[in-house]
PDB file of C-alpha atoms in Angstrom:
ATOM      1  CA  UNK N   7     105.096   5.352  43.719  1.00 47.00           C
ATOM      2  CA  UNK N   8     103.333   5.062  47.099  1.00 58.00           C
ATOM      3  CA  UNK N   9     103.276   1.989  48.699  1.00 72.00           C
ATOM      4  CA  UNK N  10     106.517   0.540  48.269  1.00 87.00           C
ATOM      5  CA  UNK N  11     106.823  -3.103  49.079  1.00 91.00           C
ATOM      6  CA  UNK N  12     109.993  -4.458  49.769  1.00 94.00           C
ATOM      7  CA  UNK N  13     110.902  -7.975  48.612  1.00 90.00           C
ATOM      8  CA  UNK N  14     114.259  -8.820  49.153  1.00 94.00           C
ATOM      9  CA  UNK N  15     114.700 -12.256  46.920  1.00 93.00           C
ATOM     10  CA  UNK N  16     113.650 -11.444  43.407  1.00 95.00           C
ATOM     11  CA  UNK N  17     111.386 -14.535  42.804  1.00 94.00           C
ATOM     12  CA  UNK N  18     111.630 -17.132  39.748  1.00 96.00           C
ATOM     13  CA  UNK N  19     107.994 -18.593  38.903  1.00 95.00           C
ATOM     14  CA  UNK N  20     105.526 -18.496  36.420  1.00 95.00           C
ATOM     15  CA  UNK N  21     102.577 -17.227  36.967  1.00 94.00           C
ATOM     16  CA  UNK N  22      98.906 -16.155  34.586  1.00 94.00           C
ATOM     17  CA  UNK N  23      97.221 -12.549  34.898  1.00 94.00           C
ATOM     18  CA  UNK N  24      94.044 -11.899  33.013  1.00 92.00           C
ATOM     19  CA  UNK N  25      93.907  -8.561  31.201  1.00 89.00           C
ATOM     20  CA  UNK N  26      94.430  -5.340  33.246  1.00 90.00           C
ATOM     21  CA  UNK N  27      96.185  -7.447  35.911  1.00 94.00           C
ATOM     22  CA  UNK N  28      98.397  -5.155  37.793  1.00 94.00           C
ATOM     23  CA  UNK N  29     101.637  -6.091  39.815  1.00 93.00           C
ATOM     24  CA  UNK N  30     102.277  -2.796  42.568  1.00 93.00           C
ATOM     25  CA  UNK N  31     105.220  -0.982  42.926  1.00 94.00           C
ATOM     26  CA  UNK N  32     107.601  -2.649  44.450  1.00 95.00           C
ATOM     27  CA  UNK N  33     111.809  -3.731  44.841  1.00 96.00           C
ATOM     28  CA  UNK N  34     113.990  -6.426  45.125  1.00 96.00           C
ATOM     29  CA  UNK N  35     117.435  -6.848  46.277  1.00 96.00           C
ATOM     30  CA  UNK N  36     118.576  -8.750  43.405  1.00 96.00           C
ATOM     31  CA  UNK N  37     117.854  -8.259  39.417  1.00 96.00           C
ATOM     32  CA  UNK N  38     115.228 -10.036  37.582  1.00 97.00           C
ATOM     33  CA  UNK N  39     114.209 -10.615  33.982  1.00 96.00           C
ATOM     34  CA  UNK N  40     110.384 -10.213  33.418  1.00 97.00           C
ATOM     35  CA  UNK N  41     109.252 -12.474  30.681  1.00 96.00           C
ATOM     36  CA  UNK N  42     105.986 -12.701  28.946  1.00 92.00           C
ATOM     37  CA  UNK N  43     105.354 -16.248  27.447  1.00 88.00           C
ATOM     38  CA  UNK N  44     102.140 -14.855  26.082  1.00 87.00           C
ATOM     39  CA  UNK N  45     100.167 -11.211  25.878  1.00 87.00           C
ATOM     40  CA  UNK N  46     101.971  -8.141  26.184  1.00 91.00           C
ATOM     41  CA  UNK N  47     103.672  -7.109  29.716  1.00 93.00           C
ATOM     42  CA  UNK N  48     104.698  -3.586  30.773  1.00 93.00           C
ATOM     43  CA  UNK N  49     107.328  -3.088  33.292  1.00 95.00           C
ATOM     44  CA  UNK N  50     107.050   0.811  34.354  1.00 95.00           C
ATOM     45  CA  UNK N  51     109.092   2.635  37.043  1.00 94.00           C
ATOM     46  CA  UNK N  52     109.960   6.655  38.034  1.00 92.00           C
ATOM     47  CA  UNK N  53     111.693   6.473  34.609  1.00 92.00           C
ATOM     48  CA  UNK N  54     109.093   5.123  32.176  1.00 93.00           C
ATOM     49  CA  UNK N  55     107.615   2.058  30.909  1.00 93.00           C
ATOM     50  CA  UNK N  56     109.502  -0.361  29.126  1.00 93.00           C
ATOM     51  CA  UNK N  57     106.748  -2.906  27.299  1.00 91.00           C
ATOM     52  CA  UNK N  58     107.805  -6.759  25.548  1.00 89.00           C
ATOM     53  CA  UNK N  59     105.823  -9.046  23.640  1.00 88.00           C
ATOM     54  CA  UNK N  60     106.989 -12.655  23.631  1.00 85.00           C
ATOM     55  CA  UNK N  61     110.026 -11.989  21.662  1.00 86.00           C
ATOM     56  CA  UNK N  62     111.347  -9.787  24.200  1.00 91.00           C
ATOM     57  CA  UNK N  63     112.625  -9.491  27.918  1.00 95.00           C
ATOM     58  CA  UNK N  64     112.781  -6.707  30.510  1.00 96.00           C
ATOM     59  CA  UNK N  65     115.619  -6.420  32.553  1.00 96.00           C
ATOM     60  CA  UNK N  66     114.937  -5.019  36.152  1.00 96.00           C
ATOM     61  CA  UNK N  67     118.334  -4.467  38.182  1.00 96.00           C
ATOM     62  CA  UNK N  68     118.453  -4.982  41.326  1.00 96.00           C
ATOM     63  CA  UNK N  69     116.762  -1.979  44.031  1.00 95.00           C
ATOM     64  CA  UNK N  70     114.747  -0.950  40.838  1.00 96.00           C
ATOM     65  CA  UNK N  71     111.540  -0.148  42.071  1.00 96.00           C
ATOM     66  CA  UNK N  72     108.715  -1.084  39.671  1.00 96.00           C
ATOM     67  CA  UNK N  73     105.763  -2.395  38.932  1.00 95.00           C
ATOM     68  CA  UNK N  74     104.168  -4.755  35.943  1.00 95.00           C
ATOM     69  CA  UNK N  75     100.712  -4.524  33.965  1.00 94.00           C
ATOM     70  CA  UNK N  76      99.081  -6.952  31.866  1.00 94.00           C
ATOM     71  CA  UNK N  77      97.963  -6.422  28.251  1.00 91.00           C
ATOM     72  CA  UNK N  78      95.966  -9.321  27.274  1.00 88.00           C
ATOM     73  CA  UNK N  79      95.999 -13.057  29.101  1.00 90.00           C
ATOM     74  CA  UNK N  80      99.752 -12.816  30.621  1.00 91.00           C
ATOM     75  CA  UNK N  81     102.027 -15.814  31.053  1.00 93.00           C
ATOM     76  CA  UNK N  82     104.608 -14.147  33.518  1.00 95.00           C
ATOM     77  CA  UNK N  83     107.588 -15.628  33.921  1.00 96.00           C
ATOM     78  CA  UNK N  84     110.127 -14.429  36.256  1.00 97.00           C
ATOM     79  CA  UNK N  85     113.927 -15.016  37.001  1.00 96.00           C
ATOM     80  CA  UNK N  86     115.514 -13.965  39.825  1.00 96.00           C
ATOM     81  CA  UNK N  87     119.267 -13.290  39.394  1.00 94.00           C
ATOM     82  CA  UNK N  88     121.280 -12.526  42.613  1.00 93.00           C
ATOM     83  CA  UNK N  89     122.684  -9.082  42.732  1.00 91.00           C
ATOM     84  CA  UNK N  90     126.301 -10.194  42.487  1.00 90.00           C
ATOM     85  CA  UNK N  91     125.076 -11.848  39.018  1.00 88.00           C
ATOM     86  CA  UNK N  92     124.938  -9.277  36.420  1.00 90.00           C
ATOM     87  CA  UNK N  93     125.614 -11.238  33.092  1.00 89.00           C
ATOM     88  CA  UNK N  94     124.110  -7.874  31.016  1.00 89.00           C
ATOM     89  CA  UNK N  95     126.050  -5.185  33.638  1.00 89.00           C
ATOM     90  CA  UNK N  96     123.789  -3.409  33.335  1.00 90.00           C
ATOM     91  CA  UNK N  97     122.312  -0.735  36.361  1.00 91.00           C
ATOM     92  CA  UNK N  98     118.963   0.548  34.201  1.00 92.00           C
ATOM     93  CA  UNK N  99     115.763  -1.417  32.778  1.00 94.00           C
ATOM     94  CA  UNK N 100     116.849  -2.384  29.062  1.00 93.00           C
ATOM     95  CA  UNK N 101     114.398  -4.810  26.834  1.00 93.00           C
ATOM     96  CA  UNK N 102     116.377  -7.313  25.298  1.00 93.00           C
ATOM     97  CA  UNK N 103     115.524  -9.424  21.799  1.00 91.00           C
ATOM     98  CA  UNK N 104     114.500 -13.360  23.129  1.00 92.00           C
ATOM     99  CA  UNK N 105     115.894 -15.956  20.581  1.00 92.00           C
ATOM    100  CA  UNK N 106     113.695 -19.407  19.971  1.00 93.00           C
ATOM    101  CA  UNK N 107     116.569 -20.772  22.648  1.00 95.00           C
ATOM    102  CA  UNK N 108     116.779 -17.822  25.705  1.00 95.00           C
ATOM    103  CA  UNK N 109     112.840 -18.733  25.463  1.00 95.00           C
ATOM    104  CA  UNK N 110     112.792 -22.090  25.925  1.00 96.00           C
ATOM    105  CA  UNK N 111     115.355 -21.659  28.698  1.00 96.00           C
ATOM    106  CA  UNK N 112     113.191 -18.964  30.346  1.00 96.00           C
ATOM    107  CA  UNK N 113     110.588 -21.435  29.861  1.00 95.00           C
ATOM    108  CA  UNK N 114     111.777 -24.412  31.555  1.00 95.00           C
ATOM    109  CA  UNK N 115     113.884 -22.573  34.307  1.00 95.00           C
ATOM    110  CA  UNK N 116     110.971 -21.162  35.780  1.00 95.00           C
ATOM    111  CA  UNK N 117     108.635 -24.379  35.467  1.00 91.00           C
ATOM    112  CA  UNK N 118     109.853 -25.839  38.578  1.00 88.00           C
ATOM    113  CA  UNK N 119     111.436 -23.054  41.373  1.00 83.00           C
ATOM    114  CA  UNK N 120     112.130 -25.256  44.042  1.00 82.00           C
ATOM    115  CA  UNK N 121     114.157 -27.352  42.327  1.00 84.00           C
ATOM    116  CA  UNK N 122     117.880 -26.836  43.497  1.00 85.00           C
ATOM    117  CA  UNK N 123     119.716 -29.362  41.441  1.00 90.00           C
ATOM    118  CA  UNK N 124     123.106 -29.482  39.318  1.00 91.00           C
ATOM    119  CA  UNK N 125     121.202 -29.856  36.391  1.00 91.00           C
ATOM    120  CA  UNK N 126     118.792 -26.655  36.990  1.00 91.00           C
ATOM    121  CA  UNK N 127     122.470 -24.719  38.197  1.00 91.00           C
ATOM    122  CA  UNK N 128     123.174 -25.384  34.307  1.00 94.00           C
ATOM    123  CA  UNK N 129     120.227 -24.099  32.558  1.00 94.00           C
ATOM    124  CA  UNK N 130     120.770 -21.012  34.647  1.00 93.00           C
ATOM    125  CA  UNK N 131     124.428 -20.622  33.988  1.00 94.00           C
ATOM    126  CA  UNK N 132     123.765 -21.620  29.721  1.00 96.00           C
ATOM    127  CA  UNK N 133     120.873 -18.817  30.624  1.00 95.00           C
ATOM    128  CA  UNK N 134     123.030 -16.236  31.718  1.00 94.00           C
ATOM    129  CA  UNK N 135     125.061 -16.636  29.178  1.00 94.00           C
ATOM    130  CA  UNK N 136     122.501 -16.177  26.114  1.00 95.00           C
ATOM    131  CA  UNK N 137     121.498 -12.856  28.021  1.00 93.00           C
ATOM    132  CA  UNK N 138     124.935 -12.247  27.644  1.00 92.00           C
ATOM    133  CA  UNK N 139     124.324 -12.029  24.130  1.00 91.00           C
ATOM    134  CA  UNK N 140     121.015 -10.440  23.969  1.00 91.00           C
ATOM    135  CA  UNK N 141     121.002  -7.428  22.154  1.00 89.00           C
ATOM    136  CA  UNK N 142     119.124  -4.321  24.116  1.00 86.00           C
ATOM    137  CA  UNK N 143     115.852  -3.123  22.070  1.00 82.00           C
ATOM    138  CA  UNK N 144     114.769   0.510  22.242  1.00 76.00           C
ATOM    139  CA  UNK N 145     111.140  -0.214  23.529  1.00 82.00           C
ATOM    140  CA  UNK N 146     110.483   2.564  25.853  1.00 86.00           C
ATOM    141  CA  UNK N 147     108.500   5.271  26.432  1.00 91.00           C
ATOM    142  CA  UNK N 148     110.316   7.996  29.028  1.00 92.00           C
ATOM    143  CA  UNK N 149     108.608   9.661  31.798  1.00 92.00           C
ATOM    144  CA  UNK N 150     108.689  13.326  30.250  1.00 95.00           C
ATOM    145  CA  UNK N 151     110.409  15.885  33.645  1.00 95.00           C
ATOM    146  CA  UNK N 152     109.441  19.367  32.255  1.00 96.00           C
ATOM    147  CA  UNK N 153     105.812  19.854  32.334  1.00 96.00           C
ATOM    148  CA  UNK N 154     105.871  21.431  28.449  1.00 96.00           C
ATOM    149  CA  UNK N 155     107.343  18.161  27.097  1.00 96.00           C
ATOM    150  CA  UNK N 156     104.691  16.390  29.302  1.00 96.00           C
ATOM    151  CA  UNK N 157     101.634  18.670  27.958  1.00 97.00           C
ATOM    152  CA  UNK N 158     102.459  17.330  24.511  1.00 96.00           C
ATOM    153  CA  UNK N 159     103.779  13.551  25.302  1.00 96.00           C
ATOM    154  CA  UNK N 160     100.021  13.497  27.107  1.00 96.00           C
ATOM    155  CA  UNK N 161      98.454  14.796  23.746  1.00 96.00           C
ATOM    156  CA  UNK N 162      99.608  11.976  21.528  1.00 95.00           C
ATOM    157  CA  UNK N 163      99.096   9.186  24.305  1.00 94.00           C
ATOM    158  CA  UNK N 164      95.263  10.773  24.525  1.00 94.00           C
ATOM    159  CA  UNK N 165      94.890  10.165  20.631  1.00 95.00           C
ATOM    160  CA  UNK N 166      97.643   7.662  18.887  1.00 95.00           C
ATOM    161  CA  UNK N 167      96.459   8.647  15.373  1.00 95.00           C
ATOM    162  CA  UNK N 168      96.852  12.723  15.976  1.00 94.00           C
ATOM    163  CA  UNK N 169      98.960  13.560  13.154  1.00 93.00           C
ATOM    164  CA  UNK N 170      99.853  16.661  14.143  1.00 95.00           C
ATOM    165  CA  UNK N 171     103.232  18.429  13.607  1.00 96.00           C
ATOM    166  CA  UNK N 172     105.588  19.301  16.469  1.00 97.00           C
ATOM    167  CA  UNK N 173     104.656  22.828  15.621  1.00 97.00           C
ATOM    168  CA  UNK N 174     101.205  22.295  15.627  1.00 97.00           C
ATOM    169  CA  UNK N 175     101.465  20.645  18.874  1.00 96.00           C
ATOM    170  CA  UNK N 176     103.651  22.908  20.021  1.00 95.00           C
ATOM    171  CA  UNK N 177     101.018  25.720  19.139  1.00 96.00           C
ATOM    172  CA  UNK N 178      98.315  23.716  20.787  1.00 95.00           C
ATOM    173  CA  UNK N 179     100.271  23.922  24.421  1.00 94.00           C
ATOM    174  CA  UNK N 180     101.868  27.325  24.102  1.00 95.00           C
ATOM    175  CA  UNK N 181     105.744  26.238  23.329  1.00 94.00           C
ATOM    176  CA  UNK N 182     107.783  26.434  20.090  1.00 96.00           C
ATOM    177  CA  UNK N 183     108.577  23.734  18.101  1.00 96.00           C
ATOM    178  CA  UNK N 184     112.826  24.122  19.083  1.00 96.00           C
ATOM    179  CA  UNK N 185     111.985  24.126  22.615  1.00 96.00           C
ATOM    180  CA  UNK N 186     110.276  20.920  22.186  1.00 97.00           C
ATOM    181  CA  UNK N 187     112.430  19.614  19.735  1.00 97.00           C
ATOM    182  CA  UNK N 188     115.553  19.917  22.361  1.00 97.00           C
ATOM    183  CA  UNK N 189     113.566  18.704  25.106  1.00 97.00           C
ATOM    184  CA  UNK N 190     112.812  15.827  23.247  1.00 97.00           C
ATOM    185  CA  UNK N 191     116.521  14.963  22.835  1.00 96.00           C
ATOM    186  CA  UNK N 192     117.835  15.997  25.640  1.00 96.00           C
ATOM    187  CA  UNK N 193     115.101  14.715  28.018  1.00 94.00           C
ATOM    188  CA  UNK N 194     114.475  11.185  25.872  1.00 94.00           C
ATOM    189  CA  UNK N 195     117.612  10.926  23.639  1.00 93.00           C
ATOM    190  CA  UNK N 196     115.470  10.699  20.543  1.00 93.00           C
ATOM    191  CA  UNK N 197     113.637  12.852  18.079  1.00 96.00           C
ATOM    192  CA  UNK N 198     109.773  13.615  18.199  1.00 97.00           C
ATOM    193  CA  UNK N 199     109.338  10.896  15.385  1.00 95.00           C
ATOM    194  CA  UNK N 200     111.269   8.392  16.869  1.00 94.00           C
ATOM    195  CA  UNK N 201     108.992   9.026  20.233  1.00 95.00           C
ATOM    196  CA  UNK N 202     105.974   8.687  18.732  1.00 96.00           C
ATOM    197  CA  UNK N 203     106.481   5.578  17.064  1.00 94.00           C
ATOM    198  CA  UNK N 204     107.614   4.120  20.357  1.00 93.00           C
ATOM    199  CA  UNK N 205     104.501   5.630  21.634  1.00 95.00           C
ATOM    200  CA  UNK N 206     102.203   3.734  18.980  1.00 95.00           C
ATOM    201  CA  UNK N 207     103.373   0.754  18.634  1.00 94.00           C
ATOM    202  CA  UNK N 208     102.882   0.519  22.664  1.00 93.00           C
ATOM    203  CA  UNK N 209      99.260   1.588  22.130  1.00 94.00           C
ATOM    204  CA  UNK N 210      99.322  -0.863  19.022  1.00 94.00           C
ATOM    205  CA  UNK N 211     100.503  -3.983  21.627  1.00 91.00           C
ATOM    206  CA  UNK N 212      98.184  -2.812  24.368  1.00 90.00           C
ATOM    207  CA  UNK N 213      95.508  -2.933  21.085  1.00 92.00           C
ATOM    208  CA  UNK N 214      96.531  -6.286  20.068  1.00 91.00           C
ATOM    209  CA  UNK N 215      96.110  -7.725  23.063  1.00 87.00           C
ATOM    210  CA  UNK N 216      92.855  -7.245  23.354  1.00 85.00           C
ATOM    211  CA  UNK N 217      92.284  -8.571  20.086  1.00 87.00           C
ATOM    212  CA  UNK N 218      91.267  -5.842  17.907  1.00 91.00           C
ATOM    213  CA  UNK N 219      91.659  -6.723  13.919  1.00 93.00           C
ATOM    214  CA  UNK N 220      95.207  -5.263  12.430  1.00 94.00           C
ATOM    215  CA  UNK N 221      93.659  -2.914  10.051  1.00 95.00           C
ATOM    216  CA  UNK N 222      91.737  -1.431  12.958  1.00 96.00           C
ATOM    217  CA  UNK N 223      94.671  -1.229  15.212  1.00 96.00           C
ATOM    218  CA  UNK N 224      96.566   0.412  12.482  1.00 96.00           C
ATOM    219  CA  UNK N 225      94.359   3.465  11.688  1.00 96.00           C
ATOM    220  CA  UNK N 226      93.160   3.810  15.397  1.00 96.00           C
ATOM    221  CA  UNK N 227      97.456   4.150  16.046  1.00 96.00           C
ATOM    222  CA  UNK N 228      97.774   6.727  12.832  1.00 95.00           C
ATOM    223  CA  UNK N 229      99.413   4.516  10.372  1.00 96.00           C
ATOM    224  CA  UNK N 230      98.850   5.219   6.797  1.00 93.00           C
ATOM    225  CA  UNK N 231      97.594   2.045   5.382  1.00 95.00           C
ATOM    226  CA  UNK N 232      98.264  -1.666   7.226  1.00 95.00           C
ATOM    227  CA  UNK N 233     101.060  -2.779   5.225  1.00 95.00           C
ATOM    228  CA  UNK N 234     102.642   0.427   6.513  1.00 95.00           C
ATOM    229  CA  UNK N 235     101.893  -0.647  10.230  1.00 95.00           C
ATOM    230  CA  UNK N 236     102.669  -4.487   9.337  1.00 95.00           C
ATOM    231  CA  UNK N 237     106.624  -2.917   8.321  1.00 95.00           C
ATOM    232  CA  UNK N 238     107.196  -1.051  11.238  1.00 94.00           C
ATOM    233  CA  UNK N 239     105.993  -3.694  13.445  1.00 93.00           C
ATOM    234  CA  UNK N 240     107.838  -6.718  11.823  1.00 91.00           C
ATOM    235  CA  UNK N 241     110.831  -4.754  12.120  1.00 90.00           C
ATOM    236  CA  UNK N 242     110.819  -3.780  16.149  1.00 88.00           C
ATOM    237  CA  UNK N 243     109.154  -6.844  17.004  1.00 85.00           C
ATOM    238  CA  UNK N 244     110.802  -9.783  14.777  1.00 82.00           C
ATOM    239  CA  UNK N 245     106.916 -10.978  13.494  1.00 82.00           C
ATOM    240  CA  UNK N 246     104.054  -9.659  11.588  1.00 87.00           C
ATOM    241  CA  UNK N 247     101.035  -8.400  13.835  1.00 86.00           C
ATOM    242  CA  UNK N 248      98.517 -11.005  12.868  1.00 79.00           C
ATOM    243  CA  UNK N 249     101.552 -13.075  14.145  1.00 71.00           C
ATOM    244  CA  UNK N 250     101.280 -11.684  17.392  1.00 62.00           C
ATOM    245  CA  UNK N 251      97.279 -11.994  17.822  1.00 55.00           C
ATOM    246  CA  UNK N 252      97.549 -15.995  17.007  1.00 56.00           C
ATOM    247  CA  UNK N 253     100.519 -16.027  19.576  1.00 54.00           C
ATOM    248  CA  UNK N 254      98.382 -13.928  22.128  1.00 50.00           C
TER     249      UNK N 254
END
C-alpha cells in the first residue's frame, strides 16, 4: 500500500461516509475497533479484507496498516485503545459479534471524544470488558500469495454466481483441482466452499448496501432460491437480509 500515513493516536469519533467513501492506507500506534452503526464497512490490509455489518466489529491492532471502504451510507465509529490495552490479545484483525449492549457502548463512547471524565473512564473500562467477551467471527476474505490460487479467487470475485467446480475452475486456469484444494487450506485455512461463501456473502453486503431487492441479491451471489440465501445469512450475520436493508 503506497502512501502510508502515519497516525500515531488511533482516534475515537464518529464520523458519516456516503457510498464508495474510502479511508487510505494508513497506521496507528495503538489498536482500534472500527464500528459501523449503519451500512456495511470493510477494513482491508496486506492480509485481506475483513467486512462487518452493524452486528459486528473489526479489530485493528496496533502498527496494522490498513485502510476502510464504505458500502452504503456509513456511520463510522471509531475507538482508539492504547497499545498497552489489549482486552482481546490479540496481534491480527479479527471481526467480533456486537451484542445490543457493546453497541450502545460503542455508541455513546464515541459521541463525545473530548470528554475526559470519570464517568467516560467507565464506559471504556465496562467496554473493554464486553470485547473481552466478544466472540471472533470468521468474516474474511484472504489475500491469495501464489498467483494460481489468485487466478481462481479473481474468477469467482469477477462473477459471485459462477457455479463452477474446483475442477472446472481449476481447468479454466491450467491447475488441478488438489493443487488448489491444498492451497486453499494451507494458504486460507479453509476449504474452497467455505471461501466462497465468505466471498458471497461479502458481495451480498456490498449488494445490500446499495439497496438491491433480496431475491436479486441472492441469484446475482449464486444462491439457489432466497430462503436458501436468507439461512446462510441469518446465521453469519445474527438477522435476516431484509433486516439489514431497513437497518441500512
Amino acid at each position: 500500500m503506497p502512501n502510508i500515513r502515519h497516525t500515531p493516536t488511533a482516534p475515537t469519533r464518529a464520523q458519516r461516509l456516503t457510498a464508495g467513501d474510502r479511508i487510505d492506507a494508513h497506521r496507528h500506534d495503538d489498536h482500534q475497533i472500527v464500528y459501523a452503526g449503519s451500512g456495511v464497512v470493510a477494513v482491508t490490509t496486506d492480509a485481506g479484507t475483513w467486512f462487518a455489518p452493524g452486528t459486528r466489529a473489526i479489530w485493528v491492532p496496533a502498527g496494522t496498516v490498513h485502510a476502510h471502504r464504505a458500502h452504503g451510507r456509513l456511520d463510522l465509529h471509531l475507538v482508539g485503545l492504547p497499545k498497552g490495552d489489549n482486552p482481546l490479545g490479540l496481534d491480527h484483525p479479527a471481526v467480533l459479534a456486537v451484542s445490543p449492549l457493546l453497541r450502545e457502548l460503542i455508541l455513546a463512547y464515541t459521541r463525545d471524544p473530548g470528554d475526559d471524565s470519570h464517568e467516560r473512564r467507565r464506559l471504556r473500562a465496562v467496554l473493554c470488558d464486553q470485547l473481552r467477551l466478544s466472540p471472533q467471527q470468521p468474516l474474511r476474505l484472504p489475500t491469495p500469495a501464489d498467483p494460481r490460487l489468485a487466478a481462481v479467487c479473481a474468477l469467482v470475485h469477477a462473477d459471485p454466481a459462477d457455479a463452477r467446480t474446483l475442477a472446472a475452475l481449476g481447468a479454466a486456469t491450467g491447475v488441478g483441482e488438489r493443487t488448489l484444494s491444498r492451497l486453499f487450506r494451507s494458504e486460507f485455512g479453509m476449504t474452497f466452499p467455505q471461501w466462497r461463501t465468505q466471498s458471497r456473502l461479502y458481495h451480498a453486503l456490498r449488494m445490500l448496501a446499495d439497496g438491491l431487492p433480496v431475491t436479486t441479491v441472492a441469484h446475482r451471489c449464486g444462491w439457489s432460491s432466497a430462503s436458501a440465501f436468507i439461512d446462510v445469512f441469518r446465521r453469519s450475520f445474527g438477522y435476516t437480509p431484509g433486516t439489514h436493508n431497513r437497518r441500512a
